[in-house]
Short mmCIF file of N, CA and C in Angstrom, two decimals:
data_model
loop_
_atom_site.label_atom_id
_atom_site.label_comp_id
_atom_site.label_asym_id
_atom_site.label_seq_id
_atom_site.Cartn_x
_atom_site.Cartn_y
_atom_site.Cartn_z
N UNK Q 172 12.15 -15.96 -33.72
CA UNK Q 172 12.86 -14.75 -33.38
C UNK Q 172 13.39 -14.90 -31.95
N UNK Q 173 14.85 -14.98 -31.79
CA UNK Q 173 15.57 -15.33 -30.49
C UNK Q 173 15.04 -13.50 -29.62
N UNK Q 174 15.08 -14.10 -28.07
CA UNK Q 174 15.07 -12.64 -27.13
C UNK Q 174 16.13 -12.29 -26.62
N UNK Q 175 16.82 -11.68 -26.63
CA UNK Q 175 17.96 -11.53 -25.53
C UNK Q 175 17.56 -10.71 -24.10
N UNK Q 176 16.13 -10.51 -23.92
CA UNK Q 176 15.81 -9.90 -22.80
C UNK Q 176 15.73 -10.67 -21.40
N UNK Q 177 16.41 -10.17 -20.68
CA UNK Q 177 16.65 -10.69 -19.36
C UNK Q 177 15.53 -11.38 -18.70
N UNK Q 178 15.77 -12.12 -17.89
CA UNK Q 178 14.31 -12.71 -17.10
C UNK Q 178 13.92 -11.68 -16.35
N UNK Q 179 14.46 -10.63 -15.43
CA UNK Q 179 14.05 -9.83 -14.70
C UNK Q 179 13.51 -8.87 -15.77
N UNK Q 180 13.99 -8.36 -16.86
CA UNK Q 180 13.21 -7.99 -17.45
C UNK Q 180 11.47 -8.09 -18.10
N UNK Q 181 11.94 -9.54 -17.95
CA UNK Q 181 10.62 -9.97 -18.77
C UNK Q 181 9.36 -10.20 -17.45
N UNK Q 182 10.17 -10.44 -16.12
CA UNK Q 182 9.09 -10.55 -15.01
C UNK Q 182 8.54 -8.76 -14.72
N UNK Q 183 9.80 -7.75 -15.07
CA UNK Q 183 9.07 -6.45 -14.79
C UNK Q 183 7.72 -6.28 -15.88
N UNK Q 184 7.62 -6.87 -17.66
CA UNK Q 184 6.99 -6.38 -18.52
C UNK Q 184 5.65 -7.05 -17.87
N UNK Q 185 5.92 -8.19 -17.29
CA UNK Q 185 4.41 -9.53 -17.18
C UNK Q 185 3.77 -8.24 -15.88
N UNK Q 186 4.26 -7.91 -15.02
CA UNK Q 186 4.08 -7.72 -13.68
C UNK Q 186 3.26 -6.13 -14.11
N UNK Q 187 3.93 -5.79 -14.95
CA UNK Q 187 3.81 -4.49 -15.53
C UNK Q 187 2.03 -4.65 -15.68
N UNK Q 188 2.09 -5.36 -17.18
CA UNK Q 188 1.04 -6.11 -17.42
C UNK Q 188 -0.38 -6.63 -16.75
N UNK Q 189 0.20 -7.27 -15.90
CA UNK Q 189 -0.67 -7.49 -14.67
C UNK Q 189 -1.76 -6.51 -14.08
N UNK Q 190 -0.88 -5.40 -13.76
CA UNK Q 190 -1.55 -4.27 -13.40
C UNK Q 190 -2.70 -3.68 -14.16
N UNK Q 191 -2.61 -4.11 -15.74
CA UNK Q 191 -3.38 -2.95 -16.22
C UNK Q 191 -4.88 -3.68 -16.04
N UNK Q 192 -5.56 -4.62 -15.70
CA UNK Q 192 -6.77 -4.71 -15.65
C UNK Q 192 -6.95 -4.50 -14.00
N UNK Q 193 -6.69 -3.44 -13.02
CA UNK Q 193 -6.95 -3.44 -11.67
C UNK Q 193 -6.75 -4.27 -10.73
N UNK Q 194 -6.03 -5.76 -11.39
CA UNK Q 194 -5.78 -6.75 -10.54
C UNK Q 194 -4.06 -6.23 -10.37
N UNK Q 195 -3.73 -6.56 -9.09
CA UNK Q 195 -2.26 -6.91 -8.11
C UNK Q 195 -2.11 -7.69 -8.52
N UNK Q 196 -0.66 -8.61 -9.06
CA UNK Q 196 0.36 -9.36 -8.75
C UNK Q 196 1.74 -9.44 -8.09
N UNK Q 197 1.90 -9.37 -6.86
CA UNK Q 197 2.88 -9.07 -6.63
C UNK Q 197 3.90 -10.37 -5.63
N UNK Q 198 5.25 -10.83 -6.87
CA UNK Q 198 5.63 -11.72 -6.02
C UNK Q 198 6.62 -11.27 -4.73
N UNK Q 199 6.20 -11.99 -3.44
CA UNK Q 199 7.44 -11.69 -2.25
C UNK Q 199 6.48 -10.93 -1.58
N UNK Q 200 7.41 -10.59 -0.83
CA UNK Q 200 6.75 -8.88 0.66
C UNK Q 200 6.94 -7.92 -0.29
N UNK Q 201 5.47 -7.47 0.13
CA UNK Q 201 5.57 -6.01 0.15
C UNK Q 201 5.63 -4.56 1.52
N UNK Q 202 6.23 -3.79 1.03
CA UNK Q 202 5.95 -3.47 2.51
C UNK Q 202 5.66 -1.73 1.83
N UNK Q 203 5.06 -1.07 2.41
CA UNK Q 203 4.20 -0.21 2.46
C UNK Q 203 4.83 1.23 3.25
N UNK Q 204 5.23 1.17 4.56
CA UNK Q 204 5.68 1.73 4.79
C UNK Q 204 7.26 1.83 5.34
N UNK Q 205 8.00 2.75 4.95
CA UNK Q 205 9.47 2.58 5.49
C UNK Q 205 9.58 4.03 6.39
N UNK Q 206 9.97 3.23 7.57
CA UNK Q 206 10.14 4.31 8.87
C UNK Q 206 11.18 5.06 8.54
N UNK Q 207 11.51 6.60 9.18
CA UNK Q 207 12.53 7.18 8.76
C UNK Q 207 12.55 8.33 9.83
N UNK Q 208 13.99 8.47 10.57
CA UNK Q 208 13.69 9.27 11.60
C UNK Q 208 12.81 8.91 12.66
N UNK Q 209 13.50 8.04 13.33
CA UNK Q 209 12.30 7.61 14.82
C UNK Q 209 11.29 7.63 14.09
N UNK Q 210 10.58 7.22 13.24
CA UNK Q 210 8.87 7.16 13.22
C UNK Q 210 8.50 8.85 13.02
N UNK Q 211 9.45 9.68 12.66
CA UNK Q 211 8.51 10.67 12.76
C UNK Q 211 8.33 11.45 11.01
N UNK Q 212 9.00 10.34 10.34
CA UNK Q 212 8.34 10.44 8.60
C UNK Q 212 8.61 9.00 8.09
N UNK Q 213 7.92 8.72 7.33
CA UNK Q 213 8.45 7.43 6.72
C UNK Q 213 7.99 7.71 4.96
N UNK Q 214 8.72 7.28 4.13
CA UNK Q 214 8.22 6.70 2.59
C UNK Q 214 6.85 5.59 2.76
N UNK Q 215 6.03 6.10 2.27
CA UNK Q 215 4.41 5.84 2.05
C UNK Q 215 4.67 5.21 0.49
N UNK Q 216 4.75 3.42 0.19
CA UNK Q 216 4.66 3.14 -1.53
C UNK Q 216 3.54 2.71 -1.82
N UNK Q 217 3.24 3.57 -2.62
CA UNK Q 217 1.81 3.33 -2.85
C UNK Q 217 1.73 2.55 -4.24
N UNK Q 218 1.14 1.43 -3.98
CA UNK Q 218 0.52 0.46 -5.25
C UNK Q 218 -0.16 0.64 -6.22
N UNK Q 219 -1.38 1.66 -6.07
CA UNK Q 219 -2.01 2.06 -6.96
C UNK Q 219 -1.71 2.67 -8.67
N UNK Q 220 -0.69 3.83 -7.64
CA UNK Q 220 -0.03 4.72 -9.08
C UNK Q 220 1.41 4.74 -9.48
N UNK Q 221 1.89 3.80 -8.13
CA UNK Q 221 2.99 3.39 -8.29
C UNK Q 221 4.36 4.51 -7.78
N UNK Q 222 3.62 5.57 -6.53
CA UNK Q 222 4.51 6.79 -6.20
C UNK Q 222 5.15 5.91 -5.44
N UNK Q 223 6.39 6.67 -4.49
CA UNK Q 223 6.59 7.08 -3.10
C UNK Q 223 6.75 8.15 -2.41
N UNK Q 224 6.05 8.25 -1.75
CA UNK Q 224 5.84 9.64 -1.29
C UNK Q 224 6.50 9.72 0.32
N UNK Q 225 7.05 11.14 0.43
CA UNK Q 225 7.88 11.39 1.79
C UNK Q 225 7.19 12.19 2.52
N UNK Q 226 6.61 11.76 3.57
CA UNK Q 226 5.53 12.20 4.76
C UNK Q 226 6.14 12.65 5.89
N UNK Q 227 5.81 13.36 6.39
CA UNK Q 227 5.42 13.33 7.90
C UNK Q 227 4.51 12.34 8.73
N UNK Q 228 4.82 11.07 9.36
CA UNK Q 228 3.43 10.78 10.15
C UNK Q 228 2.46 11.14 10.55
N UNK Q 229 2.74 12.42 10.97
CA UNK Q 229 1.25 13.02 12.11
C UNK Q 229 1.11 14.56 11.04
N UNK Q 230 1.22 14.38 9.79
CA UNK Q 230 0.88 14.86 8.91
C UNK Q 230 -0.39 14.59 8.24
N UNK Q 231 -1.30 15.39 7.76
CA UNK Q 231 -2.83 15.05 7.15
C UNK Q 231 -2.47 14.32 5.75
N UNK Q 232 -1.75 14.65 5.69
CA UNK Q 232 -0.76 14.28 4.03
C UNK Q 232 -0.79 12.80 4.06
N UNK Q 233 -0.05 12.45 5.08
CA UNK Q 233 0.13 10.84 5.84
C UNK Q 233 -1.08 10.07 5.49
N UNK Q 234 -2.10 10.81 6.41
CA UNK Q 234 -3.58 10.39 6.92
C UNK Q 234 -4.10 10.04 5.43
N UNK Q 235 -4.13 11.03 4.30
CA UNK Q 235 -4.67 10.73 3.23
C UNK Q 235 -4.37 9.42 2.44
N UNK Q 236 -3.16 9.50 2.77
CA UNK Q 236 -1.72 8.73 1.89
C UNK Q 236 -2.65 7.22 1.66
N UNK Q 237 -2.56 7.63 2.66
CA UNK Q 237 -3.17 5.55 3.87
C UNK Q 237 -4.37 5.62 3.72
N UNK Q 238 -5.21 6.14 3.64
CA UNK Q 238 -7.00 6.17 3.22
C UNK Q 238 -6.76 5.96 1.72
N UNK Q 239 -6.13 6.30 0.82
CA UNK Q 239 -6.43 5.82 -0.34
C UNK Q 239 -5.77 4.49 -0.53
N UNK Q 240 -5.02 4.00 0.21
CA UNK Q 240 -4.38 2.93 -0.02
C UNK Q 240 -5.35 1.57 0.69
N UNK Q 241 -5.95 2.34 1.85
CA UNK Q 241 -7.01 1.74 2.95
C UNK Q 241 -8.22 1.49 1.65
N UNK Q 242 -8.58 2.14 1.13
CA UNK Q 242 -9.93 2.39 0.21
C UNK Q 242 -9.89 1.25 -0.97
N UNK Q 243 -8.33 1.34 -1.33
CA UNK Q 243 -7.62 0.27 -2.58
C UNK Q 243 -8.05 -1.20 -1.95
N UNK Q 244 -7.76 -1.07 -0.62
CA UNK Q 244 -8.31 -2.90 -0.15
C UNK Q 244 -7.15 -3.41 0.41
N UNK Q 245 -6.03 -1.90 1.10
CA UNK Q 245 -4.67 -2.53 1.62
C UNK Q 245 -5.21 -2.25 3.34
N UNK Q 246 -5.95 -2.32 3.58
CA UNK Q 246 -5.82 -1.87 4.93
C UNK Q 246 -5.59 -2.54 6.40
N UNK Q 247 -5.93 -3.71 5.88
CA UNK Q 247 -5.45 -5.33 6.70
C UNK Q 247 -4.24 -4.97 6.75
N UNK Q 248 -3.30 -5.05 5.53
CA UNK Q 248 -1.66 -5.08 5.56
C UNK Q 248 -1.58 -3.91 6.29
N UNK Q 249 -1.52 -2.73 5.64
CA UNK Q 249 -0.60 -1.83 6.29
C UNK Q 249 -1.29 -1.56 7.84
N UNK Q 250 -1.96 -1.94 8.64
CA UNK Q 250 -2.99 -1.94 10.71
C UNK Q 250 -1.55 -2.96 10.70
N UNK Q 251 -1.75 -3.72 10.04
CA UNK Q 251 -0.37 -5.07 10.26
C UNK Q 251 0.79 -4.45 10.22
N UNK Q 252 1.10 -4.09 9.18
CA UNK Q 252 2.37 -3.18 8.81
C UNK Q 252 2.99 -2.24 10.06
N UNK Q 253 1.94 -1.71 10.53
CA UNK Q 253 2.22 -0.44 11.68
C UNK Q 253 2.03 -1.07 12.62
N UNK Q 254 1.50 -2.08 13.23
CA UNK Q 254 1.55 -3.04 14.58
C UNK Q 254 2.59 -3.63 14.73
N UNK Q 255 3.76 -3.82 13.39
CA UNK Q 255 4.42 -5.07 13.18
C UNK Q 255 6.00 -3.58 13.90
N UNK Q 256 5.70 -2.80 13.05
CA UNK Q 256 6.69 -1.42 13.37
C UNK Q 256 6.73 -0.74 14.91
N UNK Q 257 5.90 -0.88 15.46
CA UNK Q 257 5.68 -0.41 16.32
C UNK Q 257 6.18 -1.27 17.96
N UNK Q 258 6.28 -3.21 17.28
CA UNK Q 258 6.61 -3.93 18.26
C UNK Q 258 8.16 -4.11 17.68
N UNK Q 259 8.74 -3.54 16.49
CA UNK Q 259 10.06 -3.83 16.07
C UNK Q 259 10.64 -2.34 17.06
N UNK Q 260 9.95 -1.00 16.63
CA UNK Q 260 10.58 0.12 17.01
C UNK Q 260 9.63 0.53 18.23
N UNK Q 261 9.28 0.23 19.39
CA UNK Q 261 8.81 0.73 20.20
C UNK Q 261 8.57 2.23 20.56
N UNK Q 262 9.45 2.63 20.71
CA UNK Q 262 9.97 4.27 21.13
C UNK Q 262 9.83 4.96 19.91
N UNK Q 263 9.36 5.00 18.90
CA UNK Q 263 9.23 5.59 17.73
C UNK Q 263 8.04 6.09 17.09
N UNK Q 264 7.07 5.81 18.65
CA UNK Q 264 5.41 6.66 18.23
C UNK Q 264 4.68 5.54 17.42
N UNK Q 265 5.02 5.08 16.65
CA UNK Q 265 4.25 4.00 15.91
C UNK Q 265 2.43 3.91 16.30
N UNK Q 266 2.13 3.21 17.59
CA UNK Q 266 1.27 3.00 18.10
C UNK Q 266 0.45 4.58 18.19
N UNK Q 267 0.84 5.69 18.37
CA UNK Q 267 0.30 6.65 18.21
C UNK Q 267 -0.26 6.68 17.10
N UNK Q 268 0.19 6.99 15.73
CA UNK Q 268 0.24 6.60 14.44
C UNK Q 268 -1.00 5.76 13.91
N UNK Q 269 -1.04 4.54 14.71
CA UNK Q 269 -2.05 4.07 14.63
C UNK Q 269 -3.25 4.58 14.96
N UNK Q 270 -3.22 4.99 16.29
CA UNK Q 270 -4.32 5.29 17.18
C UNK Q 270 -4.95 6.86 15.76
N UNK Q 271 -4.20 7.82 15.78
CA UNK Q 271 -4.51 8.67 14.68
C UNK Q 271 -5.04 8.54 13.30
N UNK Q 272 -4.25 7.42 13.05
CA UNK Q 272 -5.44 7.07 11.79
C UNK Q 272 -6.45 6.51 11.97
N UNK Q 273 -6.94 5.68 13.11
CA UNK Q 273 -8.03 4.98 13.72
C UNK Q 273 -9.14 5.86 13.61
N UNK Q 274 -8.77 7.43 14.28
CA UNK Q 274 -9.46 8.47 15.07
C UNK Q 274 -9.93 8.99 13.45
N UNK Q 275 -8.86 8.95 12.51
CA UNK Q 275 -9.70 9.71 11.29
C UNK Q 275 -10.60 8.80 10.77
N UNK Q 276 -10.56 7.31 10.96
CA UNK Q 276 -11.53 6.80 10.30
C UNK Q 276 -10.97 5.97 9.31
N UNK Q 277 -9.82 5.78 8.58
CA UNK Q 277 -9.41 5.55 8.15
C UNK Q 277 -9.35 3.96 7.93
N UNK Q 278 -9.56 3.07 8.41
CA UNK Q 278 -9.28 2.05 8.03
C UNK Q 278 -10.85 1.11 8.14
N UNK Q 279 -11.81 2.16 8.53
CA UNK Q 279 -13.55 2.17 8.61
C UNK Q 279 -13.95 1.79 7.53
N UNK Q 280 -13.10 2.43 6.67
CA UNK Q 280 -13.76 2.55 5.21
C UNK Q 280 -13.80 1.02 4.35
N UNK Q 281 -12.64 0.24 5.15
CA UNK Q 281 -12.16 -1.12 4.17
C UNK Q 281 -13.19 -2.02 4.53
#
């Protein structure tokens, strides 16, 4: 039986796949957070359930966002992620950001 389904197709069904026993596959960068407005909201993509969600930074919303993602076993990447943002966008609070989720505890948990 011939497929006519695309390769990108067939890498979304495997990848799809992948997911369902709790294991990640993910080929390339991922990136986690996308700054928006000086640092003062960014899109939070979360791996788990597969949202994106539109935050406020210095929002509790934020804080949660990243503790469940911290809890998932991302929390190396995204301390990286926001160190990496913070020396790209200086002036954009970033490093605050950090320091705030530090203060909730947040990355304690990993």
């Amino acid at each position: 039986m011939a497929s006519n389904t695309s390769k990108t197709a067939r890498a979304s069904v495997r990848a799809g796949q992948a997911g369902q026993g709790g294991a990640l596959s993910v080929l390339g960068e991922f990136k986690y957070l996308i700054p928006l407005n000086g640092g003062k909201h960014a899109y939070v993509r979360n791996l788990t359930n597969g949202k994106t969600a539109h935050l406020r930074t210095d929002s509790e919303a934020f804080v949660e966002e990243i503790r469940v993602l911290a809890a998932a076993g991302h929390a190396a990447k995204i301390r990286a992620e926001i160190n990496n943002l913070n020396a790209t966008h200086p002036g954009d609070g970033w490093d605050a950001t950090e320091k705030r989720l530090v203060e909730a505890g947040v990355f304690e948990a990993a």
